[in-house]
Coordinates of C-alpha atoms in Angstrom, one line a residue:
M10 CA 76.2 85.3 155.4
S11 CA 73.7 88.1 155.3
S12 CA 73.3 90.3 158.4
P13 CA 70.0 89.6 160.2
S14 CA 67.0 91.8 159.8
H15 CA 64.5 92.7 162.5
T16 CA 62.6 89.5 161.9
G17 CA 65.7 87.3 161.7
K18 CA 65.1 86.5 158.0
V19 CA 66.2 88.1 154.8
P20 CA 64.0 87.9 151.7
P21 CA 65.7 85.9 148.9
R22 CA 65.5 88.8 146.4
V23 CA 67.5 91.0 148.8
I24 CA 70.2 88.3 149.2
E25 CA 70.5 88.0 145.4
G26 CA 70.9 91.8 145.0
R27 CA 73.7 92.0 147.5
S28 CA 77.4 92.1 146.6
P29 CA 79.5 90.1 149.1
D30 CA 82.7 91.7 148.1
G31 CA 81.4 95.2 147.6
A32 CA 82.7 95.5 144.1
S33 CA 79.7 97.5 142.9
S34 CA 80.0 100.1 145.6
R35 CA 83.8 100.2 145.4
A36 CA 83.7 101.1 141.7
A37 CA 81.4 104.1 142.4
A38 CA 83.4 105.1 145.4
L39 CA 86.6 105.0 143.4
A40 CA 85.0 107.3 140.7
A41 CA 83.9 109.7 143.4
T42 CA 87.3 109.7 145.0
V43 CA 89.0 110.4 141.6
A44 CA 86.6 113.4 140.9
T45 CA 87.1 114.8 144.4
S46 CA 90.9 114.3 144.2
I47 CA 91.0 116.2 140.9
A48 CA 88.9 119.0 142.5
A49 CA 91.4 119.1 145.4
L50 CA 94.3 119.5 143.0
I51 CA 92.6 122.3 141.1
A52 CA 91.7 124.1 144.3
L53 CA 95.3 123.8 145.5
A54 CA 96.6 125.1 142.1
S55 CA 94.2 128.1 142.4
L56 CA 96.3 129.4 145.3
A57 CA 99.1 130.1 142.9
L58 CA 96.8 132.0 140.5
E59 CA 95.3 135.4 140.6
S60 CA 91.6 135.4 141.4
V61 CA 90.8 138.9 140.2
G62 CA 92.6 141.8 138.5
S63 CA 92.2 145.3 137.4
T64 CA 93.3 147.3 134.4
E65 CA 93.4 150.5 136.5
V66 CA 96.2 151.7 138.7
G67 CA 95.9 150.5 142.3
G68 CA 94.6 147.0 141.7
P69 CA 93.6 144.8 144.7
Q70 CA 96.1 143.8 147.3
P71 CA 97.0 140.2 147.8
G72 CA 94.8 138.3 150.1
V73 CA 95.7 136.5 153.4
V74 CA 97.5 133.4 152.2
A75 CA 96.8 131.5 155.5
G76 CA 93.1 132.1 155.0
A77 CA 93.2 130.8 151.5
V78 CA 95.0 127.7 152.6
V79 CA 92.3 127.1 155.3
A80 CA 89.6 127.5 152.6
V81 CA 91.0 124.8 150.3
A82 CA 92.4 122.5 152.9
P83 CA 89.0 120.7 153.6
V84 CA 88.6 119.3 150.0
F85 CA 92.2 118.2 150.1
A86 CA 91.7 116.5 153.4
V87 CA 88.5 114.8 152.2
A88 CA 90.3 113.6 149.0
I89 CA 93.2 112.1 151.1
L90 CA 90.8 110.3 153.5
A91 CA 88.8 109.0 150.6
I92 CA 91.9 107.6 148.9
L93 CA 93.0 105.8 152.0
A94 CA 89.5 104.3 152.6
V95 CA 88.2 103.6 149.1
L96 CA 89.4 100.0 148.8
A97 CA 88.8 98.8 152.3
R98 CA 85.7 100.9 153.2
P99 CA 84.0 102.1 150.0
A100 CA 80.8 103.2 151.9
F101 CA 82.9 105.5 154.2
A102 CA 84.7 107.0 151.1
G103 CA 81.4 107.5 149.4
A104 CA 80.0 109.2 152.4
L105 CA 83.0 111.5 152.6
T106 CA 82.7 112.6 149.1
A107 CA 78.9 112.9 149.3
G108 CA 79.0 115.0 152.4
Y109 CA 81.5 117.4 151.0
G110 CA 79.8 117.4 147.6
A111 CA 76.5 118.6 149.2
L112 CA 78.3 121.6 150.7
S113 CA 80.1 122.2 147.4
V114 CA 76.8 123.3 145.8
G115 CA 76.7 126.3 148.1
L116 CA 80.4 126.9 147.7
L117 CA 80.0 126.9 143.9
L118 CA 77.2 129.5 144.2
L119 CA 79.2 131.7 146.5
D120 CA 82.3 131.7 144.2
L121 CA 80.2 132.6 141.2
G122 CA 80.2 136.0 142.9
L123 CA 83.9 136.2 142.0
V124 CA 82.8 136.3 138.3
S125 CA 79.7 138.3 138.5
S126 CA 80.7 141.0 141.1
P127 CA 84.2 140.4 142.5
I128 CA 84.3 143.5 144.7
D129 CA 81.1 142.4 146.5
A130 CA 82.4 138.9 147.1
N131 CA 84.3 139.9 150.3
R132 CA 86.9 137.2 149.8
L133 CA 89.7 138.7 151.8
E134 CA 91.6 135.5 151.8
L135 CA 92.0 135.9 148.1
F136 CA 92.3 139.7 147.6
R137 CA 91.5 143.0 149.3
P138 CA 90.2 145.8 147.1
I139 CA 91.8 149.2 147.9
T140 CA 89.8 151.3 145.4
A141 CA 86.3 151.3 144.1
E142 CA 87.5 150.5 140.6
A143 CA 85.9 147.6 138.8
L144 CA 87.6 144.3 139.2
E145 CA 87.7 141.5 136.6
P146 CA 87.8 137.8 137.3
E147 CA 91.1 136.0 136.5
L148 CA 92.1 132.3 136.1
G149 CA 92.1 131.6 139.8
A150 CA 88.4 132.4 140.1
Y151 CA 87.5 130.0 137.3
A152 CA 89.8 127.4 138.8
L153 CA 87.9 127.6 142.1
I154 CA 84.5 127.3 140.3
A155 CA 85.8 124.2 138.4
A156 CA 87.0 122.6 141.6
H157 CA 83.6 123.1 143.3
A158 CA 81.8 121.7 140.2
L159 CA 84.0 118.6 140.3
A160 CA 83.4 118.2 144.0
V161 CA 79.7 118.2 143.3
V162 CA 80.2 115.5 140.7
G163 CA 82.2 113.6 143.3
G164 CA 79.4 114.0 145.8
V165 CA 76.8 112.6 143.4
L166 CA 79.0 109.6 142.7
G167 CA 79.7 109.2 146.4
L168 CA 75.9 109.1 147.0
V169 CA 75.7 106.3 144.4
A170 CA 78.4 104.5 146.2
V171 CA 76.6 104.7 149.5
G172 CA 73.4 103.5 147.9
R173 CA 75.1 100.5 146.3
A174 CA 76.9 99.7 149.6
S175 CA 73.5 99.5 151.4
F176 CA 72.8 96.3 149.4
D177 CA 76.2 94.7 150.4
D178 CA 76.5 92.1 153.1
G179 CA 77.0 93.4 156.6
Y180 CA 75.7 96.9 155.9
G181 CA 74.4 98.3 159.2
H182 CA 75.4 95.1 161.1
S183 CA 76.3 95.2 164.8
P184 CA 77.6 92.5 167.1
R185 CA 74.6 93.4 169.2
A186 CA 71.5 92.0 167.5
E187 CA 69.3 94.7 169.0
L188 CA 71.4 97.4 167.3
T189 CA 71.6 95.9 163.8
G190 CA 69.7 98.1 161.4
R191 CA 69.2 100.9 164.0
S192 CA 69.9 104.5 163.1
S193 CA 73.4 105.9 163.8
S194 CA 71.9 108.3 166.3
V195 CA 71.2 105.3 168.5
R196 CA 74.5 103.6 167.6
I197 CA 76.7 106.5 168.6
G198 CA 74.6 107.7 171.6
A199 CA 72.6 110.7 172.6
T200 CA 75.6 113.0 173.5
L201 CA 77.2 112.8 170.0
S202 CA 73.9 112.9 168.3
V203 CA 72.7 116.1 170.1
T204 CA 76.1 117.7 169.6
A205 CA 75.8 117.0 165.8
V206 CA 72.3 118.5 165.6
V207 CA 73.3 121.6 167.6
A208 CA 76.5 122.1 165.7
S209 CA 74.8 121.8 162.3
L210 CA 72.1 124.3 163.3
V211 CA 74.7 126.7 164.7
A212 CA 76.7 126.5 161.5
A213 CA 73.5 127.0 159.4
A214 CA 72.4 130.0 161.4
A215 CA 75.9 131.5 161.2
M216 CA 75.8 131.4 157.4
W217 CA 73.3 134.3 157.6
A218 CA 75.5 136.5 159.7
P219 CA 77.8 139.0 157.9
P220 CA 81.3 137.4 157.5
Y221 CA 83.2 140.6 158.6
I222 CA 82.9 143.8 160.5
S223 CA 84.2 146.6 158.4
T224 CA 84.9 150.3 158.9
D225 CA 86.7 150.4 155.6
S226 CA 84.8 152.5 153.0
I227 CA 86.0 150.2 150.2
V228 CA 85.2 146.8 151.9
L229 CA 81.4 147.0 152.2
V230 CA 79.9 144.1 154.2
R231 CA 76.2 143.9 153.7
A232 CA 73.7 141.6 155.4
V233 CA 73.4 138.3 153.6
V234 CA 69.8 138.9 152.5
E235 CA 70.9 142.3 151.0
S236 CA 73.9 140.9 149.3
P237 CA 74.2 139.9 145.6
L238 CA 72.1 136.9 144.6
T239 CA 75.1 134.6 144.4
T240 CA 76.0 135.3 148.0
A241 CA 72.4 134.9 149.2
L242 CA 71.8 131.7 147.3
G243 CA 75.2 130.3 148.2
S244 CA 74.6 131.0 151.9
G245 CA 71.2 129.5 151.8
A246 CA 72.4 126.4 150.0
L247 CA 75.2 125.9 152.5
S248 CA 73.0 126.3 155.5
L249 CA 70.5 123.8 154.1
A250 CA 73.3 121.4 153.1
V251 CA 74.9 121.2 156.5
V252 CA 71.6 120.5 158.3
I253 CA 70.5 117.9 155.7
V254 CA 73.9 116.1 155.8
A255 CA 73.9 115.9 159.6
A256 CA 70.2 114.7 159.7
A257 CA 70.8 112.1 157.0
A258 CA 74.0 110.9 158.7
L259 CA 72.2 110.4 162.0
A260 CA 69.4 108.6 160.3
S261 CA 71.7 106.3 158.4
I262 CA 72.0 102.7 159.8
S263 CA 75.7 102.5 159.0
P264 CA 78.1 104.3 161.5
P265 CA 80.9 104.5 158.9
V266 CA 78.5 106.3 156.5
A267 CA 77.4 108.6 159.3
A268 CA 81.0 109.3 160.4
G269 CA 82.2 110.0 156.8
A270 CA 79.3 112.4 156.0
M271 CA 79.6 114.4 159.3
L272 CA 83.4 114.5 159.1
A273 CA 83.3 115.9 155.5
A274 CA 80.5 118.4 156.3
G275 CA 82.4 119.6 159.4
L276 CA 85.6 120.0 157.5
G277 CA 83.8 122.0 154.8
I278 CA 82.1 124.3 157.4
V279 CA 85.5 124.8 159.1
G280 CA 86.9 125.8 155.7
V281 CA 84.2 128.4 155.1
F282 CA 84.3 130.1 158.5
G283 CA 87.9 129.4 159.4
S284 CA 89.1 131.2 156.3
R285 CA 86.9 134.2 157.3
V286 CA 88.3 134.2 160.8
V287 CA 91.9 134.0 159.6
A288 CA 91.4 136.6 156.9
G289 CA 89.5 139.0 159.1
S290 CA 92.1 138.8 161.8
A291 CA 95.1 139.3 159.5
S292 CA 93.8 141.6 156.7
G293 CA 94.8 144.8 158.4
P294 CA 93.0 147.7 160.0
G295 CA 89.4 148.5 159.3
V296 CA 88.2 144.8 159.0
D297 CA 87.7 142.1 161.5
A298 CA 86.0 138.7 161.6
S299 CA 82.4 138.9 162.8
A300 CA 81.0 137.0 165.7
G301 CA 79.0 134.9 163.3
S302 CA 82.3 133.7 161.6
W303 CA 83.7 132.7 165.0
I304 CA 80.5 130.9 166.0
G305 CA 80.3 129.1 162.7
A306 CA 83.9 127.9 163.0
V307 CA 83.1 126.5 166.4
G308 CA 80.1 124.7 165.0
G309 CA 82.2 123.2 162.2
I310 CA 84.8 122.0 164.6
A311 CA 82.2 120.4 166.8
L312 CA 80.7 118.6 163.8
T313 CA 84.1 117.5 162.7
V314 CA 84.8 116.1 166.2
V315 CA 81.6 114.2 166.1
G316 CA 82.6 112.7 162.8
V317 CA 85.9 111.6 164.1
L318 CA 84.4 110.0 167.3
A319 CA 81.4 108.4 165.7
L320 CA 83.1 105.2 164.6
P321 CA 85.1 104.4 167.7
V322 CA 82.2 105.3 170.0
S323 CA 79.8 103.0 168.1
A324 CA 82.4 100.2 168.2
V325 CA 82.8 100.7 172.0
R326 CA 79.1 100.6 172.5
D327 CA 78.9 97.4 170.4
R328 CA 81.5 95.7 172.5
R329 CA 79.9 96.7 175.8
G330 CA 76.6 95.2 174.8
D331 CA 75.4 91.9 176.1
A332 CA 76.1 89.2 173.5
R333 CA 73.0 87.3 174.5
E334 CA 70.0 87.6 172.2
S335 CA 67.4 89.9 173.8
T336 CA 63.8 88.7 173.9
R337 CA 61.4 90.3 171.5
R338 CA 59.6 92.0 174.3
D339 CA 62.7 93.6 175.8
R340 CA 63.8 94.7 172.3
K341 CA 60.5 96.4 171.7
L342 CA 60.7 98.2 175.0
Q343 CA 64.2 99.4 174.2
D344 CA 63.2 100.7 170.8
S345 CA 60.2 102.4 172.2
S346 CA 62.3 104.1 174.8
A347 CA 64.8 105.4 172.2
S348 CA 62.0 106.8 170.0
M349 CA 60.3 108.4 173.0
R350 CA 63.4 110.2 173.9
W351 CA 63.5 111.9 170.5
H352 CA 59.8 112.6 170.8
V353 CA 60.4 114.5 174.0
V354 CA 63.4 116.4 172.5
A355 CA 61.2 117.5 169.5
G356 CA 58.2 118.3 171.8
T357 CA 60.3 120.3 174.2
A358 CA 61.9 122.3 171.4
G359 CA 58.5 122.9 169.8
V360 CA 57.0 124.2 173.1
V361 CA 59.9 126.4 173.9
G362 CA 60.1 127.8 170.3
G363 CA 56.4 128.4 170.2
V364 CA 56.3 130.2 173.5
L365 CA 59.2 132.4 172.4
L366 CA 57.5 133.3 169.1
S367 CA 54.1 134.0 170.8
T368 CA 55.7 136.0 173.6
A369 CA 57.7 138.1 171.2
G370 CA 54.4 139.5 169.8
F371 CA 53.8 141.3 173.1
L372 CA 57.4 142.7 173.4
P373 CA 59.2 145.5 171.6
I374 CA 60.8 144.1 168.5
L375 CA 63.1 147.1 168.0
D376 CA 65.1 149.2 170.4
V377 CA 64.4 152.9 169.5
P378 CA 65.7 156.1 170.9
D379 CA 63.9 157.7 173.9
G380 CA 60.9 159.7 172.8
V381 CA 60.4 157.8 169.5
P382 CA 57.3 155.6 169.4
N383 CA 58.1 151.9 168.9
P384 CA 56.8 150.9 165.5
T385 CA 54.2 148.3 165.1
I386 CA 55.5 145.3 163.1
L387 CA 52.4 143.5 161.8
A388 CA 54.2 140.3 161.0
T389 CA 54.4 139.6 164.8
R390 CA 50.7 138.8 164.6
T391 CA 51.3 135.9 162.2
A392 CA 54.3 134.7 164.2
L393 CA 52.2 134.8 167.4
I394 CA 49.6 132.5 165.8
A395 CA 52.2 130.2 164.3
G396 CA 53.9 129.9 167.7
F397 CA 50.6 129.1 169.4
V398 CA 49.9 126.4 166.8
L399 CA 53.4 125.0 167.3
V400 CA 52.9 124.7 171.1
I401 CA 49.6 122.9 170.6
A402 CA 51.1 120.4 168.1
S403 CA 54.1 119.8 170.3
V404 CA 52.2 118.8 173.5
P405 CA 51.1 115.3 172.2
M406 CA 54.8 114.5 171.7
F407 CA 55.1 113.9 175.4
F408 CA 52.5 111.1 175.4
S409 CA 53.5 107.8 173.7
L410 CA 49.8 107.2 172.8
F411 CA 49.8 110.2 170.4
A412 CA 53.4 111.0 169.6
D413 CA 53.8 108.6 166.7
T414 CA 50.7 109.9 165.0
V415 CA 51.3 113.6 165.5
R416 CA 55.0 113.7 164.8
P417 CA 55.0 114.0 160.9
A418 CA 52.6 117.0 161.2
L419 CA 54.8 118.7 163.8
G420 CA 57.8 118.8 161.5
I421 CA 55.9 120.8 158.9
I422 CA 54.3 123.1 161.5
A423 CA 57.7 123.8 162.9
V424 CA 58.8 125.0 159.4
A425 CA 55.6 127.1 159.2
A426 CA 56.6 128.8 162.5
I427 CA 60.0 129.5 161.1
M428 CA 58.4 131.0 158.0
A429 CA 56.2 133.3 160.1
S430 CA 59.2 134.4 162.1
T431 CA 61.2 135.4 159.0
G432 CA 58.6 138.1 158.3
V433 CA 59.4 139.7 161.6
L434 CA 63.2 139.3 161.1
Q435 CA 62.9 141.0 157.7
S436 CA 61.4 144.0 159.3
V437 CA 64.2 144.0 161.8
V438 CA 66.8 143.9 159.1
L439 CA 65.2 146.9 157.3
A440 CA 64.8 148.9 160.4
A441 CA 68.4 148.3 161.6
D442 CA 69.6 150.3 158.6
I443 CA 68.2 153.4 160.3
D444 CA 70.6 155.2 162.7
G445 CA 69.7 154.7 166.4
I446 CA 67.5 151.7 165.8
G447 CA 68.6 148.4 167.3
L448 CA 67.3 144.9 168.1
G449 CA 64.8 144.8 171.0
I450 CA 64.0 142.1 173.4
G451 CA 61.1 140.9 171.2
G452 CA 63.4 140.7 168.2
I453 CA 65.8 138.5 170.2
A454 CA 62.9 136.3 171.3
T455 CA 61.8 135.9 167.7
A456 CA 65.3 134.9 166.5
L457 CA 65.7 132.4 169.4
G458 CA 62.2 131.1 168.8
A459 CA 63.0 130.5 165.1
A460 CA 66.2 128.7 166.1
V461 CA 64.5 126.5 168.6
A462 CA 61.7 125.7 166.2
G463 CA 64.5 124.6 163.8
V464 CA 65.7 122.2 166.6
C465 CA 62.2 120.8 166.7
G466 CA 62.1 120.4 162.9
V467 CA 65.4 118.4 163.0
G468 CA 64.3 116.3 166.0
V469 CA 61.2 115.1 164.2
P470 CA 62.9 113.0 161.5
L471 CA 65.3 111.7 164.1
A472 CA 62.3 110.5 166.1
G473 CA 60.9 109.1 162.9
S474 CA 64.0 107.0 162.3
S475 CA 63.6 105.4 165.7
E476 CA 59.9 104.8 165.0
R477 CA 60.7 102.8 161.9
D478 CA 62.6 100.3 164.0
D479 CA 59.3 99.5 165.9
V480 CA 57.0 99.2 162.8
D481 CA 56.8 96.7 160.0
T482 CA 56.9 98.7 156.8
S483 CA 56.8 95.7 154.4
D484 CA 53.2 96.3 153.5
V485 CA 53.6 100.0 152.7
R486 CA 52.7 100.6 149.0
N487 CA 52.2 103.7 146.9
D488 CA 48.6 104.9 146.6
G489 CA 48.1 106.4 143.2
N490 CA 44.9 108.2 144.0
V491 CA 46.2 109.8 147.2
G492 CA 49.5 110.5 145.5
S493 CA 48.0 112.3 142.5
V494 CA 45.8 114.5 144.7
A495 CA 48.6 115.2 147.2
W496 CA 51.1 116.0 144.4
L497 CA 48.5 118.5 142.9
G498 CA 48.0 120.1 146.3
G499 CA 51.7 120.4 147.0
F500 CA 52.4 121.9 143.6
V501 CA 49.5 124.5 143.9
S502 CA 50.6 125.3 147.5
A503 CA 54.3 125.8 146.5
V504 CA 53.1 128.2 143.7
A505 CA 51.0 130.1 146.2
L506 CA 53.9 130.5 148.5
G507 CA 55.8 132.2 145.7
L508 CA 53.0 134.7 145.0
P509 CA 52.1 137.8 147.0
L510 CA 49.1 137.5 149.4
Y511 CA 48.1 141.1 148.8
R512 CA 49.0 144.2 146.8
G513 CA 48.8 147.9 147.7
V514 CA 49.5 151.3 146.1
D515 CA 53.0 151.5 147.5
T516 CA 54.2 147.9 147.8
S517 CA 53.0 144.3 148.1
A518 CA 53.5 141.2 150.2
A519 CA 56.6 139.1 149.8
S520 CA 57.0 137.0 146.6
F521 CA 59.6 135.1 144.7
A522 CA 59.6 137.8 142.0
E523 CA 61.4 140.3 144.2
F524 CA 65.2 140.5 144.2
P525 CA 67.2 140.3 146.2
W526 CA 65.2 137.9 148.4
G527 CA 64.6 139.0 152.0
W528 CA 64.3 136.9 155.0
D529 CA 60.5 136.6 154.5
V530 CA 60.9 135.3 150.9
W531 CA 63.5 132.8 152.0
G532 CA 61.1 131.6 154.7
Q533 CA 58.4 131.1 152.1
A534 CA 60.8 129.3 149.8
V535 CA 61.8 126.8 152.5
M536 CA 58.1 126.3 153.3
A537 CA 57.4 125.5 149.6
V538 CA 60.2 122.9 149.5
T539 CA 58.9 121.4 152.7
V540 CA 55.4 121.0 151.5
V541 CA 56.5 119.4 148.2
V542 CA 58.7 116.9 150.1
A543 CA 55.8 116.2 152.5
V544 CA 53.3 115.4 149.8
V545 CA 55.9 113.1 148.0
L546 CA 56.4 111.2 151.2
A547 CA 52.7 111.1 152.1
A548 CA 51.7 108.6 149.4
R549 CA 54.6 106.3 150.3
S550 CA 53.9 106.3 154.0
R551 CA 51.5 104.3 156.1
P552 CA 48.0 105.8 156.2
A553 CA 48.3 107.4 159.6
R554 CA 51.7 109.0 158.8
G555 CA 50.6 110.1 155.4
T556 CA 47.5 111.7 156.7
A557 CA 49.6 113.6 159.4
L558 CA 51.9 114.9 156.7
L559 CA 49.1 116.2 154.6
V560 CA 47.3 117.7 157.6
G561 CA 50.5 119.4 158.7
S562 CA 50.9 120.8 155.2
A563 CA 47.3 122.1 155.2
V564 CA 47.9 123.8 158.6
A565 CA 51.0 125.4 157.2
M566 CA 49.0 126.9 154.4
V567 CA 46.5 128.3 156.9
V568 CA 49.3 130.0 158.7
Y569 CA 50.5 131.5 155.4
L570 CA 47.0 132.6 154.4
L571 CA 46.5 134.3 157.8
G572 CA 49.1 136.9 156.6
W573 CA 46.4 138.4 154.4
P574 CA 44.0 139.6 157.2
L575 CA 46.7 140.1 159.8
T576 CA 49.3 142.1 157.9
Q577 CA 47.5 143.8 155.0
A578 CA 47.4 147.1 156.9
R579 CA 51.0 147.7 156.1
V580 CA 50.1 148.8 152.5
L581 CA 47.8 151.5 151.2
D582 CA 44.5 150.4 149.7
P583 CA 45.3 146.6 150.0
V584 CA 43.6 144.2 147.5
V585 CA 43.8 140.4 147.7
G586 CA 46.7 139.0 145.7
A587 CA 47.1 135.9 143.7
G588 CA 48.8 134.1 146.6
S589 CA 45.6 134.2 148.6
F590 CA 43.4 132.6 145.8
V591 CA 46.0 130.0 144.9
G592 CA 46.8 129.3 148.5
A593 CA 43.2 128.7 149.4
L594 CA 42.9 126.3 146.5
G595 CA 46.1 124.5 147.7
F596 CA 44.7 124.2 151.2
V597 CA 41.4 122.6 149.9
I598 CA 43.3 120.1 147.7
L599 CA 45.6 119.1 150.6
A600 CA 42.6 118.7 152.9
V601 CA 40.9 116.4 150.3
A602 CA 44.2 114.4 150.0
A603 CA 44.3 114.1 153.8
A604 CA 40.8 112.7 153.9
L605 CA 41.6 110.2 151.1
S606 CA 44.7 109.1 153.0
A607 CA 42.8 108.6 156.2
R608 CA 40.4 106.3 154.4
R609 CA 43.2 104.1 153.1
P610 CA 43.3 100.6 154.6
S611 CA 46.2 99.9 157.0
K612 CA 47.5 97.1 154.8

């Protein structure tokens, strides 16, 4: 018998599409498990192969074997767990492989560095260079790349398995009627949910820290944004993947799926940072693991623990519930209370993050030697404005009358604040290369503000998942007119974010054309992706939510365009760049799309 929906009835078409025995999802989960298992075997075999070699005398020394074992152990653990669960719980097996497969995209990009520039890869668990002679990739490096590629394939198949399982009988069911179909963040409780959010953000932030501290003239450890493109892209992909997996897991209505995804993501993060900690601690004098590696490892362990506890905790909460059917009014109050808690979390984070970013504009960003004037970092002006806008957008989240309407816009504005802060952080990175220059209190406030704004950005979709339990979405349909205009505005805006706002005689504003990408370019890239995702969702959302998404995107473009008048003085003879013209056009189109969305009928 089908699990009850919120109305107590299940549409006939949904019943016909379901598979009582889960055969469809089991087949996909089995394929995902096979692909991941082969990936695990190849990764395990790579330990016995040379990763790099040299034709010169004095080739690289062997790496730290224990660190290499820690690096490949997660995929092996995921494969074993998937094998044990694939027949009985195909959704759990699919979530395991999907969660690890998402991280494998970043791992694949990182290990491409073993082929393009082995000496810059800083893989001390595999080898340690002792001379500056060129190194050549060996079979072990290609084996690792193949293992990651297969894990990605397994992740895609695992995602298919989860999608098919969502049509099976009992998916998202709970013995407590009021919890059936609720997001896993509600099913597992606030403590584990907040822990998962914080752990994923910590791990994502730690990916941008140097993996090691080195005084060895051969082992050069650069900042991630100054590293080869494979390292920068891989670190960025991993940081995005762990946050996306954690957010998707908490939004899932199935605790087994949430548990599998978070467990796999946590294991993968432990593999990345754990191998760095072990290798840095055991690779000999001159090199040690950085604080970022230790912090990332702790974040991965915390996310793994949440994945382990999610299923038993949700089961305990189910058993403790009153078996009696709650009245519709009581259920509505419970749902509203849950969504309001997430609104308050997102609003609080937004206010704190905005205040930190705004305050940082009045504080010294850099710590300079006595007698040296503190340089003016013009990007703080944009960050100050973005922080102020974030505070204004966050305040309505404390009032239930306005929270549901403002929430979609807040998520995009939070990303805009992070984008503005990356311009300041890029200046800090460049200045830190000068002897005697360090991070000032304003720089610390900016970094903390960006991190807390990230908490706000993650809290927004979690609040949205709770809202969906209170609202009937059966009448939501795509609007072709709004969708077309929104798509155009999103595309134009994304292009603008990749172009320089202004040019000067000596340099120009940040753009996608410069390599390697700095913090400021990464911030614009994340903003571009966010705007594109927002406009895609806008046409599929209810009119009020779609309008808020488009308004938030338009506000984000205003924040970006303010960089032209506020920071142009950093170049000689500035002239307006293509980013300003295209960005202004994108803003206008997004504003038109928001107006069209606001005029849509509610049903």
